[in-house]
PDB file of C-alpha atoms and ligand atoms in Angstrom:
ATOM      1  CA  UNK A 247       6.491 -22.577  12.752  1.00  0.00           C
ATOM      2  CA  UNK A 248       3.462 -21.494  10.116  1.00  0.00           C
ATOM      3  CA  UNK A 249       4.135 -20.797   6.475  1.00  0.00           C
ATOM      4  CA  UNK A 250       5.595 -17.578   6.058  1.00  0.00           C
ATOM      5  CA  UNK A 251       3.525 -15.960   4.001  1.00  0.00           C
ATOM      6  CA  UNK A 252       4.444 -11.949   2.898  1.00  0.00           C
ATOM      7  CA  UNK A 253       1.367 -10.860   0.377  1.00  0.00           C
ATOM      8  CA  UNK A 254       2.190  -6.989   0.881  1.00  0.00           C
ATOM      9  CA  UNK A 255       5.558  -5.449  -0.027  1.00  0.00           C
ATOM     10  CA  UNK A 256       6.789  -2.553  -1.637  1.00  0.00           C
ATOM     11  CA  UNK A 257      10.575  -1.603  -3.678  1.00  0.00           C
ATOM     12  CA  UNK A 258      11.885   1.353  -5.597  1.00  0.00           C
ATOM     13  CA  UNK A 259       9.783   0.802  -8.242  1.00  0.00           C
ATOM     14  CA  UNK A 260       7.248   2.508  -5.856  1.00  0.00           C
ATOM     15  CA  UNK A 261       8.163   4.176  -2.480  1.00  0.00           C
ATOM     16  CA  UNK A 262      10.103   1.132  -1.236  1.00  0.00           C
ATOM     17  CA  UNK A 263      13.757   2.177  -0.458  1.00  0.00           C
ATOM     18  CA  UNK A 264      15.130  -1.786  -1.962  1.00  0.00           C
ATOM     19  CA  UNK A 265      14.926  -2.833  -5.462  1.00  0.00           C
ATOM     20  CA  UNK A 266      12.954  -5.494  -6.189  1.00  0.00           C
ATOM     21  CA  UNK A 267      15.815  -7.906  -6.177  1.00  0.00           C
ATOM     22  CA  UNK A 268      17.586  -6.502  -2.991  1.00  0.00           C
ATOM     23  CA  UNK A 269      13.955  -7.174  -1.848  1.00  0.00           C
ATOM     24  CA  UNK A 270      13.447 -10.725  -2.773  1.00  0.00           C
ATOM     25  CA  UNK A 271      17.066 -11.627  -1.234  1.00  0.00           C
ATOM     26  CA  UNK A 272      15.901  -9.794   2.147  1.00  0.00           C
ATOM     27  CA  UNK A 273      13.118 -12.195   1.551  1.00  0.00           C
ATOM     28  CA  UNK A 274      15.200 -15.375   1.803  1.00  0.00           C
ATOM     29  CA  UNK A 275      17.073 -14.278   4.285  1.00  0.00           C
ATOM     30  CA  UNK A 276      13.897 -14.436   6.481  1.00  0.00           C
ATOM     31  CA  UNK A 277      13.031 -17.518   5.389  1.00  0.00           C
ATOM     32  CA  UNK A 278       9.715 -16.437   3.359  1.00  0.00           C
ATOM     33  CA  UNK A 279       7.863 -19.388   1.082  1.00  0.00           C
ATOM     34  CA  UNK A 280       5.230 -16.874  -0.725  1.00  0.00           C
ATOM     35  CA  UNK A 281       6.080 -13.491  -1.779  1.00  0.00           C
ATOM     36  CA  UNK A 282       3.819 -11.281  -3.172  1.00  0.00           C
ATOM     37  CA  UNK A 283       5.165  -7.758  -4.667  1.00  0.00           C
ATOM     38  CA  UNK A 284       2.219  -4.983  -4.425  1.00  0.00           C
ATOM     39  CA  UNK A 285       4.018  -1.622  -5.074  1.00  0.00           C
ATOM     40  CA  UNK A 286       1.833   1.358  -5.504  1.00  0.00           C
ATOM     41  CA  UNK A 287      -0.108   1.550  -8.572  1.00  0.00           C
ATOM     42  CA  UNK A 288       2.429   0.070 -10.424  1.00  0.00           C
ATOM     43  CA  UNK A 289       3.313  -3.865 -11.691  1.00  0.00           C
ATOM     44  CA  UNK A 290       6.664  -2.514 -13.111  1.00  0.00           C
ATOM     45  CA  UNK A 291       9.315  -4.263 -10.372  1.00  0.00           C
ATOM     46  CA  UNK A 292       7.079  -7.795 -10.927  1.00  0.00           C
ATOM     47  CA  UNK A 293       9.404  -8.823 -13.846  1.00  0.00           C
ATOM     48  CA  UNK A 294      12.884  -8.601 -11.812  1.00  0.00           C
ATOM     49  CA  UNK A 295      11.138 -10.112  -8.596  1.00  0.00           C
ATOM     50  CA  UNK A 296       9.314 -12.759 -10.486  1.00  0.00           C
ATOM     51  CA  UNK A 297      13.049 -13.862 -11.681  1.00  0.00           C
ATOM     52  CA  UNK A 298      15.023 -13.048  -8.079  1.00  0.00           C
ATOM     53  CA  UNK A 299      12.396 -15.410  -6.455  1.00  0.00           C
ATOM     54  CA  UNK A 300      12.985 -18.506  -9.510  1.00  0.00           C
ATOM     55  CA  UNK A 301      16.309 -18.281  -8.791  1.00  0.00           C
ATOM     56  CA  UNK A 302      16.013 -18.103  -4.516  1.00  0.00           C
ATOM     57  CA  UNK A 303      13.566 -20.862  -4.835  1.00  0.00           C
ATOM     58  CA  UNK A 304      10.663 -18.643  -3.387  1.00  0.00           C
ATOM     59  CA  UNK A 305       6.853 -18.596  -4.968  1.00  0.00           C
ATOM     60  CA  UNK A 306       6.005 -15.347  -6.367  1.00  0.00           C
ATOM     61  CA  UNK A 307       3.039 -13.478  -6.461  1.00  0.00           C
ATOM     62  CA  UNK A 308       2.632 -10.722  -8.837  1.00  0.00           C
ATOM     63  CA  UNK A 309       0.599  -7.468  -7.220  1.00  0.00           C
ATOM     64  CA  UNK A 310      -0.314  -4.314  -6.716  1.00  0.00           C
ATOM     65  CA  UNK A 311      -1.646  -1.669  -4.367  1.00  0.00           C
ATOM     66  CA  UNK A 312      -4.292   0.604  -5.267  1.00  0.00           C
ATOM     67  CA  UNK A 313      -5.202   3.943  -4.174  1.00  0.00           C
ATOM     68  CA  UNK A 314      -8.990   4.776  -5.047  1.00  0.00           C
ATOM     69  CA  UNK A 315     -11.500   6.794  -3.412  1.00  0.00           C
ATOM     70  CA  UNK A 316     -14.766   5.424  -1.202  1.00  0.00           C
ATOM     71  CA  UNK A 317     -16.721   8.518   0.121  1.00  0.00           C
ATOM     72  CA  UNK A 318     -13.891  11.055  -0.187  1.00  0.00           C
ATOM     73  CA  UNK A 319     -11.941   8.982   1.642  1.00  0.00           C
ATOM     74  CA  UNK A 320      -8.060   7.200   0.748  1.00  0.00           C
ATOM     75  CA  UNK A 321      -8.623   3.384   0.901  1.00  0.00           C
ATOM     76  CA  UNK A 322      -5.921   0.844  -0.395  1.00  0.00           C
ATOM     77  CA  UNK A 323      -6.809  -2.112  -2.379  1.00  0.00           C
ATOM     78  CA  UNK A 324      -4.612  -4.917  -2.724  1.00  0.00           C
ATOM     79  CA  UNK A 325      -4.667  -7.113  -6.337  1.00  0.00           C
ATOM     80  CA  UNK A 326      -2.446 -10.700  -6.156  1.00  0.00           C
ATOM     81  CA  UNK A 327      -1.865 -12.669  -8.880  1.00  0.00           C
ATOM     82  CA  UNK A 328      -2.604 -10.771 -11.798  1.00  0.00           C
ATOM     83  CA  UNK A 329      -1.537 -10.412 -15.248  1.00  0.00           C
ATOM     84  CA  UNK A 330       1.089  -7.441 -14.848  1.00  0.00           C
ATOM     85  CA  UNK A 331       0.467  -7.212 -19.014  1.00  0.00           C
ATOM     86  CA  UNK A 332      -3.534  -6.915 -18.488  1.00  0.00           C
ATOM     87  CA  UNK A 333      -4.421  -3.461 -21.046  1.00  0.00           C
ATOM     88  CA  UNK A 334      -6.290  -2.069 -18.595  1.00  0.00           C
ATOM     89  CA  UNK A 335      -4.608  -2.309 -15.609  1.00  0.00           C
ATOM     90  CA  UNK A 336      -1.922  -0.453 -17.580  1.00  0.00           C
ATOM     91  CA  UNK A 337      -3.887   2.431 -18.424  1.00  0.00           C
ATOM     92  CA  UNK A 338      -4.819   2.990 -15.203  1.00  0.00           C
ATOM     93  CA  UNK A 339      -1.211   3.015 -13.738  1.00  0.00           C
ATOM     94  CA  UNK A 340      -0.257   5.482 -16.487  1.00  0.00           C
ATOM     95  CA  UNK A 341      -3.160   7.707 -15.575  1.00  0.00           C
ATOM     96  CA  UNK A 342      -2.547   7.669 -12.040  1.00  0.00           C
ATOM     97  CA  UNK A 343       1.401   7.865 -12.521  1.00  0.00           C
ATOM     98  CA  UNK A 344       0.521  11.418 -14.614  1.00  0.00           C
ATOM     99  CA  UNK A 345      -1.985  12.662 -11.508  1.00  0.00           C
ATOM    100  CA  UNK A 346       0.651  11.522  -9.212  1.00  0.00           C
ATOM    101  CA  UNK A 347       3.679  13.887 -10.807  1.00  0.00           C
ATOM    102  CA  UNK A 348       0.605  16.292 -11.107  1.00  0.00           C
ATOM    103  CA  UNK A 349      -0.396  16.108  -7.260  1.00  0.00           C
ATOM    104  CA  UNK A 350       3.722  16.324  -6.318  1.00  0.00           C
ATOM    105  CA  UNK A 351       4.245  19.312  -8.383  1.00  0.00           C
ATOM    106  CA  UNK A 352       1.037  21.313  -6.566  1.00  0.00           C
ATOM    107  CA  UNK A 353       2.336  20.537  -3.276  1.00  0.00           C
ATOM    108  CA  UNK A 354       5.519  21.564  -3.799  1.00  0.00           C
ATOM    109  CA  UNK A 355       4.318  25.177  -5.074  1.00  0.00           C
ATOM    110  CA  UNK A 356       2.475  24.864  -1.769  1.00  0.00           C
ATOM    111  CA  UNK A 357       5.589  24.513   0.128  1.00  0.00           C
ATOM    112  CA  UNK A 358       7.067  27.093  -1.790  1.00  0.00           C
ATOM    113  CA  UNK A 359       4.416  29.171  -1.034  1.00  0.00           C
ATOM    114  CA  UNK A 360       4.877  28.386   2.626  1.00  0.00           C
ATOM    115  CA  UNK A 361       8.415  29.456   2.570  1.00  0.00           C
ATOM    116  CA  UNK A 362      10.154  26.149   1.469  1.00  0.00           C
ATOM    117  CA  UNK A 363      12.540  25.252  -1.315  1.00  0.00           C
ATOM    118  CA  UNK A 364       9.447  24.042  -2.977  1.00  0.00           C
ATOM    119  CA  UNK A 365      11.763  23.814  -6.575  1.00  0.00           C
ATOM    120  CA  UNK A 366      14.529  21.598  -5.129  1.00  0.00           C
ATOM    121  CA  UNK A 367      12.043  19.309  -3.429  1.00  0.00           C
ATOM    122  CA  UNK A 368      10.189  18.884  -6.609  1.00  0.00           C
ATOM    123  CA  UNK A 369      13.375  18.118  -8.495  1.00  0.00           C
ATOM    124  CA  UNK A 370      14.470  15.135  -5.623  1.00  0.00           C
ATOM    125  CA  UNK A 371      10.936  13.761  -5.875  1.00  0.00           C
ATOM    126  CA  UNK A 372      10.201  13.703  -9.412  1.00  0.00           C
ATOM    127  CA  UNK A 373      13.614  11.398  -9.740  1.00  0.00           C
ATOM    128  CA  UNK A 374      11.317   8.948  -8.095  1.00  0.00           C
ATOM    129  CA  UNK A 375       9.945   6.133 -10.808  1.00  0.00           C
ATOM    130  CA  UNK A 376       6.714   6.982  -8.898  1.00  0.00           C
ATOM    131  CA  UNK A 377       6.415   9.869  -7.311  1.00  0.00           C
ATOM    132  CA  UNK A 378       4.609   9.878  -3.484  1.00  0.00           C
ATOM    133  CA  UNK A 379       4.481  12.057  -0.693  1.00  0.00           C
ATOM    134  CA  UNK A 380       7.418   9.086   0.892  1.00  0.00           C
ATOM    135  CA  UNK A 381       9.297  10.768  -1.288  1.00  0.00           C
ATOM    136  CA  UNK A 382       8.711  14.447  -0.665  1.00  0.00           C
ATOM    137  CA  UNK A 383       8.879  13.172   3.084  1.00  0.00           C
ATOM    138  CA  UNK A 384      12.652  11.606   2.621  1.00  0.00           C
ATOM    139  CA  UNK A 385      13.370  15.019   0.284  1.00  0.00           C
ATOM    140  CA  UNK A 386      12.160  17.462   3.402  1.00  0.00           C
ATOM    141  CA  UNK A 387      14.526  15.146   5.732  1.00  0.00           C
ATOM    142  CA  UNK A 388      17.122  15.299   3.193  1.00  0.00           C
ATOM    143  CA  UNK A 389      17.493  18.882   2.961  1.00  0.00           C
ATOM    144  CA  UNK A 390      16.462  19.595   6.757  1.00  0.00           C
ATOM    145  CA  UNK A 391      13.641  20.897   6.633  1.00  0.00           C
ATOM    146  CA  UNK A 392      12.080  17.541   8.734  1.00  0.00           C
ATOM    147  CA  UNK A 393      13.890  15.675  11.368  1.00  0.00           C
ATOM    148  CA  UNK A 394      12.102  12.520  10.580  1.00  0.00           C
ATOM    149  CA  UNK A 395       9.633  10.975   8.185  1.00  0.00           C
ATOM    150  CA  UNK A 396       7.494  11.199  11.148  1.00  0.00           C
ATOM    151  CA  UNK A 397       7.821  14.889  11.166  1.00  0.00           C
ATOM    152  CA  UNK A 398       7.445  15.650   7.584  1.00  0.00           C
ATOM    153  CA  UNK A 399       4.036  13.562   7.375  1.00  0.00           C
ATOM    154  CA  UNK A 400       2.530  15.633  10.558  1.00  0.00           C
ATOM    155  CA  UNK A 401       3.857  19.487  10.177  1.00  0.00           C
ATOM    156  CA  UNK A 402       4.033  19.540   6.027  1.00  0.00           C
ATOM    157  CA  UNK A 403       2.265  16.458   3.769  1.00  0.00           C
ATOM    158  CA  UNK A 404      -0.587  15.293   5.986  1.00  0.00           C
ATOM    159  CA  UNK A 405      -4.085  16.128   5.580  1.00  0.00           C
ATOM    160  CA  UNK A 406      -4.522  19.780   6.668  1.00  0.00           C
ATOM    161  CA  UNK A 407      -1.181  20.574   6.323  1.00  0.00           C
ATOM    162  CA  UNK A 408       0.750  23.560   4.478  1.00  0.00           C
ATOM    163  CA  UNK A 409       1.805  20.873   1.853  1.00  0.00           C
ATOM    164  CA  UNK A 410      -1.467  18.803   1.905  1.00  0.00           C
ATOM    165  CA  UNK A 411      -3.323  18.617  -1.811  1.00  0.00           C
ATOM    166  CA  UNK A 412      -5.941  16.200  -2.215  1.00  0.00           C
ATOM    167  CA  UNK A 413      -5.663  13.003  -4.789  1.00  0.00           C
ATOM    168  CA  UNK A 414      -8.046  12.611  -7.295  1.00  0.00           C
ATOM    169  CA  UNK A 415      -7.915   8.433  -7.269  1.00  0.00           C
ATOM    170  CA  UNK A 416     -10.327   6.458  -9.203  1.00  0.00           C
ATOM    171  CA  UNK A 417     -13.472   5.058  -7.138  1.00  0.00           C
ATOM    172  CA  UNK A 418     -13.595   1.713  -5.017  1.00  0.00           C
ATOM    173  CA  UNK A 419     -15.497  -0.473  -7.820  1.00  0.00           C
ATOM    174  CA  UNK A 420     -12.846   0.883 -10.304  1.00  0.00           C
ATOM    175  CA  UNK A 421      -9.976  -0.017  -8.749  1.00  0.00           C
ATOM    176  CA  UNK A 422     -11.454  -3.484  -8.008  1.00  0.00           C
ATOM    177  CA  UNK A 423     -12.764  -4.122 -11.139  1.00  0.00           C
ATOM    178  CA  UNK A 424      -9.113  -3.318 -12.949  1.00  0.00           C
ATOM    179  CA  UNK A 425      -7.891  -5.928 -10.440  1.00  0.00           C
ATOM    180  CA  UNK A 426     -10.611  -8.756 -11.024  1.00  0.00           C
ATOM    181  CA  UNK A 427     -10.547  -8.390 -15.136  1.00  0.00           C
ATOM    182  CA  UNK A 428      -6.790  -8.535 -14.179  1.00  0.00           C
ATOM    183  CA  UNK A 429      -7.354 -12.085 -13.539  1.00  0.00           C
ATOM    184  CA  UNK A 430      -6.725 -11.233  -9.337  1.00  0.00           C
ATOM    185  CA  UNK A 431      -7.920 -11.271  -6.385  1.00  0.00           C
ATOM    186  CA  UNK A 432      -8.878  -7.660  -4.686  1.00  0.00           C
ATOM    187  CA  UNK A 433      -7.931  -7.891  -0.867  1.00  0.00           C
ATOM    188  CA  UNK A 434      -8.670  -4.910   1.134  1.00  0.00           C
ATOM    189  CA  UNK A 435      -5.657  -3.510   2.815  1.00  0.00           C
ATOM    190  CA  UNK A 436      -5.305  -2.362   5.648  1.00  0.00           C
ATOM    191  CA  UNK A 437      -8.643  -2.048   7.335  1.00  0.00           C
ATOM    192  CA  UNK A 438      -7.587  -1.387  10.776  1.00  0.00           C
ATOM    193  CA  UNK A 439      -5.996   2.447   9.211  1.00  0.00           C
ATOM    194  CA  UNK A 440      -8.739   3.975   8.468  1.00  0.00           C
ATOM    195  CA  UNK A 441     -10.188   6.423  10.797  1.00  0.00           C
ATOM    196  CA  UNK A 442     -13.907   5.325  10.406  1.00  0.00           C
ATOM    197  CA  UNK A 443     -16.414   4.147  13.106  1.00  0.00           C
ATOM    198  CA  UNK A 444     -16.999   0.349  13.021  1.00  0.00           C
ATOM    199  CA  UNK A 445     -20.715   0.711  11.527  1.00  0.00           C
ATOM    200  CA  UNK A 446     -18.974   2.540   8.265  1.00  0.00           C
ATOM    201  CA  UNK A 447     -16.096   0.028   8.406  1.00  0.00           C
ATOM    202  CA  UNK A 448     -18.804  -2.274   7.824  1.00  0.00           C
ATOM    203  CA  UNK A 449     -20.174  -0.046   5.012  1.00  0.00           C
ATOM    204  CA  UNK A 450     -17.051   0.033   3.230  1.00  0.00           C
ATOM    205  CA  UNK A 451     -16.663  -3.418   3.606  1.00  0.00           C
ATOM    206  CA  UNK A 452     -19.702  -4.835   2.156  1.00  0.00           C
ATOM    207  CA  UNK A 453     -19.396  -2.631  -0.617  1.00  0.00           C
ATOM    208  CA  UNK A 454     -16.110  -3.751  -1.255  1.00  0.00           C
ATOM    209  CA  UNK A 455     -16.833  -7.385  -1.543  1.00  0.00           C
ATOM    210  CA  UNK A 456     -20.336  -6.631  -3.560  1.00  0.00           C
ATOM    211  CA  UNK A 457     -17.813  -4.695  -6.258  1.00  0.00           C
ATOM    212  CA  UNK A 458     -15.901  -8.242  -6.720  1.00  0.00           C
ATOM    213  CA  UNK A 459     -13.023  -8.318  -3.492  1.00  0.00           C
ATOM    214  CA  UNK A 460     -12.560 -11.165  -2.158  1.00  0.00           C
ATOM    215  CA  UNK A 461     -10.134 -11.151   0.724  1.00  0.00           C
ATOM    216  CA  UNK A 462      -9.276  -8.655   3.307  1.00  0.00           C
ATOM    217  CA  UNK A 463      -5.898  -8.374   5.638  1.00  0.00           C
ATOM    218  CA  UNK A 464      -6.179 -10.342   8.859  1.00  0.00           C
ATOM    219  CA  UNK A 465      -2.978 -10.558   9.792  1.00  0.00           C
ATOM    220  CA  UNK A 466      -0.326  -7.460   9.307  1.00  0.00           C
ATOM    221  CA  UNK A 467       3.152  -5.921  10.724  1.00  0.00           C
ATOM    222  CA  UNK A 468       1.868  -3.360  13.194  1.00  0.00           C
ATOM    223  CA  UNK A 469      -1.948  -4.461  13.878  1.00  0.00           C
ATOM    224  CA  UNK A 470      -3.003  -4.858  17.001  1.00  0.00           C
ATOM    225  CA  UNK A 471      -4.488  -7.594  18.605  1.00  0.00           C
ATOM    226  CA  UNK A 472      -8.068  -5.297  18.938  1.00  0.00           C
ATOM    227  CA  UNK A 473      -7.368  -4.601  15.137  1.00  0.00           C
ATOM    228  CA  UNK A 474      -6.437  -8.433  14.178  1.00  0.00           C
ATOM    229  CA  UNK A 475      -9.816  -9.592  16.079  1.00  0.00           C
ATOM    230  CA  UNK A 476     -12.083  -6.811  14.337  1.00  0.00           C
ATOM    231  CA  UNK A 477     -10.509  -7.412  10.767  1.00  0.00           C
ATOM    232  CA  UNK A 478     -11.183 -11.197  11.658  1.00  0.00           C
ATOM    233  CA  UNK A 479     -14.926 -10.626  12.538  1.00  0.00           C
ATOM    234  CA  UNK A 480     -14.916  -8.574   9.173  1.00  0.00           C
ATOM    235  CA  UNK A 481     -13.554 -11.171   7.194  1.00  0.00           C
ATOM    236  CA  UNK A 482     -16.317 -13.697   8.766  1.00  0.00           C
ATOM    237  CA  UNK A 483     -19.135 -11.412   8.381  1.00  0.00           C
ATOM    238  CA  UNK A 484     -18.380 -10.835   5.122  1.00  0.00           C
ATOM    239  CA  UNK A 485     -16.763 -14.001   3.953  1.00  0.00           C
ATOM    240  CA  UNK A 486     -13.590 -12.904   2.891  1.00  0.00           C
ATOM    241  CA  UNK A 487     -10.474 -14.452   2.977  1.00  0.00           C
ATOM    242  CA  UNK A 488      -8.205 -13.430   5.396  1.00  0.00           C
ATOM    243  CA  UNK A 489      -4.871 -11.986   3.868  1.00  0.00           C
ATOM    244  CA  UNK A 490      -0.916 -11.490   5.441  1.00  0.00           C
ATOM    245  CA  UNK A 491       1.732  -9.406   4.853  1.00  0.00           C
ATOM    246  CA  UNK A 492       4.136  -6.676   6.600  1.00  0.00           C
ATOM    247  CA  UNK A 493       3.465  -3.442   4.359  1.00  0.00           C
ATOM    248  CA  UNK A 494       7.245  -3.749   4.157  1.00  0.00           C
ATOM    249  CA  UNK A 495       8.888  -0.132   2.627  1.00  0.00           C
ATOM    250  CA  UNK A 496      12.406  -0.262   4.056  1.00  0.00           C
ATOM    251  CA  UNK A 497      14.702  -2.407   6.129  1.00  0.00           C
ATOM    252  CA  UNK A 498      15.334   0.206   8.962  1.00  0.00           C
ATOM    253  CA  UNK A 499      12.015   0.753  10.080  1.00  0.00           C
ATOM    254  CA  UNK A 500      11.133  -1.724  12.731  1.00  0.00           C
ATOM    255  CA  UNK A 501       7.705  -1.778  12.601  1.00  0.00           C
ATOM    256  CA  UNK A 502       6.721  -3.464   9.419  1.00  0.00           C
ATOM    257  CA  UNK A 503       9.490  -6.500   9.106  1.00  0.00           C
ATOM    258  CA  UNK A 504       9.583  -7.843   5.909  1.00  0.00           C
ATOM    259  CA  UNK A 505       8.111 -11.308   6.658  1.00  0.00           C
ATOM    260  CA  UNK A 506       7.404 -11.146  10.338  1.00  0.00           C
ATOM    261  CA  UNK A 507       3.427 -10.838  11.526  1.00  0.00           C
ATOM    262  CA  UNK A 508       1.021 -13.139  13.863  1.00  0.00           C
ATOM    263  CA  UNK A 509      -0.515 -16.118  12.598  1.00  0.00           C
ATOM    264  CA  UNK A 510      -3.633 -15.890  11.003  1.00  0.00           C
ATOM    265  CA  UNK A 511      -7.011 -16.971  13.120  1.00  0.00           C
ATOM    266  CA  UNK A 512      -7.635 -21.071  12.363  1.00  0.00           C
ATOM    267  CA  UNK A 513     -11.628 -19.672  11.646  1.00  0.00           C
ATOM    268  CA  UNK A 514     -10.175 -17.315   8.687  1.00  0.00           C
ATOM    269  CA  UNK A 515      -9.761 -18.876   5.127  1.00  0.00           C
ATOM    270  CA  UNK A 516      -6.170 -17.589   4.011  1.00  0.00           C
ATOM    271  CA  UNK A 517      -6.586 -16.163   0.671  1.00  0.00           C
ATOM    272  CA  UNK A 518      -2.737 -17.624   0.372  1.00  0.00           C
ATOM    273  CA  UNK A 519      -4.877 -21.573  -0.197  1.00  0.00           C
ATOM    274  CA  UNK A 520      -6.695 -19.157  -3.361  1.00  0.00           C
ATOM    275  CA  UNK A 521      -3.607 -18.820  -5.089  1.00  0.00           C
ATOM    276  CA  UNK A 522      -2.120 -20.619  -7.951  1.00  0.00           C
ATOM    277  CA  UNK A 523       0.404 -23.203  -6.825  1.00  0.00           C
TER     278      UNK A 523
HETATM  279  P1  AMP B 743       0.695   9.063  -1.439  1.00  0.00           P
HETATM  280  O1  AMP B 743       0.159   7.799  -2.089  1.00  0.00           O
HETATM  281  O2  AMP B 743       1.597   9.831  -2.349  1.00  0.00           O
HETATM  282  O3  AMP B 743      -0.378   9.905  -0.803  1.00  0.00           O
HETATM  283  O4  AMP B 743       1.669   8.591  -0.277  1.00  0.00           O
HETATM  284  C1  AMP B 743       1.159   7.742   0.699  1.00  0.00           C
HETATM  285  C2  AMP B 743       2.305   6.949   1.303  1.00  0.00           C
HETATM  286  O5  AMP B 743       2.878   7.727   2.323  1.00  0.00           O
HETATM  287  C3  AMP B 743       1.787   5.688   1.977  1.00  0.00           C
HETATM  288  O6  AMP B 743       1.839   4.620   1.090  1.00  0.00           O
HETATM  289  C4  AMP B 743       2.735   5.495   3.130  1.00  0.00           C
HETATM  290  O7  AMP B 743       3.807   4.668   2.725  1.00  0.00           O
HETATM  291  C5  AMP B 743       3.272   6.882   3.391  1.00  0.00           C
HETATM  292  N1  AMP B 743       2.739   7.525   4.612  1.00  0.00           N
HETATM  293  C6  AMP B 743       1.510   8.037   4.806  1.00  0.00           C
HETATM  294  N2  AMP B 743       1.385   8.591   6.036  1.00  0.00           N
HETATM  295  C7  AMP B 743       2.593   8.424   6.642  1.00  0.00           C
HETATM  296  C8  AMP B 743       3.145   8.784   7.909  1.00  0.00           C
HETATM  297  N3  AMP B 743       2.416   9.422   8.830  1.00  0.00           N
HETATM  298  N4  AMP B 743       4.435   8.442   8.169  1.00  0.00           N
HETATM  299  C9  AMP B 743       5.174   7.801   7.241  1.00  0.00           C
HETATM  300  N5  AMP B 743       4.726   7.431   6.027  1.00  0.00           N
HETATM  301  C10 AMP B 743       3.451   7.741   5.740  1.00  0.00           C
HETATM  302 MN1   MN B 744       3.697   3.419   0.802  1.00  0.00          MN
HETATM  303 MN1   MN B 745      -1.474   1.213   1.906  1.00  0.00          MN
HETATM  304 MN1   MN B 746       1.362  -0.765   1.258  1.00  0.00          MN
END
């Protein structure tokens, strides 16, 4: 049995479906010793998990994931153990919280456009503490329009799609500076999702860790063993840590349990050993 070690999770306060304490109880349940919350752009759900993990004897990790922009493309950057009361992290949630209700608002005048109830789906979205196209997903499935999440992401809210309107996220070296004056440690999420050839991979990877990151994940719910082995190489090449978690966004989807992923590689470094005891 190897540590379990869960450094990527999201609740409510982003597009999670469990609060952050339903979360952290789901947590012990399934036996995980490190828990690290990383919502989107937000640190607001760090507080009540901080205190549901004191009390279930688990060791918290305050994160975040952030969406930024490398060469007009989406790329996720992960930031663990930083101060959630850091000035200008906060700014730069409340910025991209604003383009976020912005972004929901245009794609819902899209639908409209496209002969959806574009007004009702913006009203069941914008309840959302942070509004994301997860939740204009569960909104078309709620009021039939999609069968599935599956559905709504590939016939209305992914890229070339009638719903589809582009993100204006901050660059790369933003989002991992915000993280590293944070006090944290930028990991770079999922590498194995972006739909890049190995030689840019590489690109975006060495740019990453010249901009400050310092870990990258090795080791999640729903890799491969062809992705695990190329994120590992990455993480050698580079000299990153190697990072775990499950990407965990809701209990009934099977493929990314909360706390359940391969063992990281005994040649990676886990960033987990960079962390404050
Ligand atoms: P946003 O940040 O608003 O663009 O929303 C992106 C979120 O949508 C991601 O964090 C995923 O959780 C989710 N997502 C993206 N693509 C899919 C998909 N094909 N199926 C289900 N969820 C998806
Ligand atoms: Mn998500
Ligand atoms: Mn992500
Ligand atoms: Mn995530």
């Amino acid at each position: 049995m190897f540590p379990r070690i869960d450094l990527h999770t999201h609740s409510d306060c982003s597009d999670g479906l469990l609060s952050p304490e339903s979360l952290v109880a789901l947590a012990a349940q399934r036996q995980v010793e490190l828990l690290a919350l990383t919502d989107h752009d937000t640190v607001s759900g760090c507080g009540p998990a901080s205190a549901a993990c004191a009390a279930a004897a688990i060791r918290f990790v305050p994160g975040i994931e952030l969406s930024c922009q490398w060469r007009e493309r989406e790329i996720h950057i992960v930031g663990l153990q930083l101060d959630v009361a850091d000035a200008a992290l906060l700014s730069h949630c409340s910025t991209v919280l604003a383009r976020r209700r912005e972004r929901i608002h245009a794609m819902t005048q899209r639908l409209s456009r496209a002969g959806l109830p574009g007004q009702e789906l913006a009203a069941l979205t914008l309840k959302a503490a942070l509004p994301t196209r997860t939740h204009l997903a569960r909104a078309l499935c709620r009021l039939g329009v999609a069968d599935s999440m599956q559905q709504a992401f590939e016939r209305w809210l992914k890229r070339g799609r009638p719903g589809y309107v582009s993100a204006q996220w901050p660059q790369l070296a933003t989002a991992v500076q915000r993280i590293v004056e944070a006090g944290g440690i930028a990991v770079l999420a999922h590498p194995h999702r972006y739909t890049v050839s190995h030689g840019v991979l590489r690109e975006l990877v060495g740019e990453f860790k010249a901009a400050g990151g310092e870990g990258i994940e090795v080791s999640l719910s729903g890799m491969g063993p062809a992705d695990a082995d190329r994120a590992a190489a990455l993480a050698r090449r580079y000299e990153l840590a190697g990072s775990t978690g499950s990407d965990f966004h809701e209990p009934d989807l099977p493929w990314r349990p909360l706390g359940r992923f391969a063992k990281l590689p005994d040649l990676i470094t886990p960033i987990a050993a960079r962390l404050a005891p």
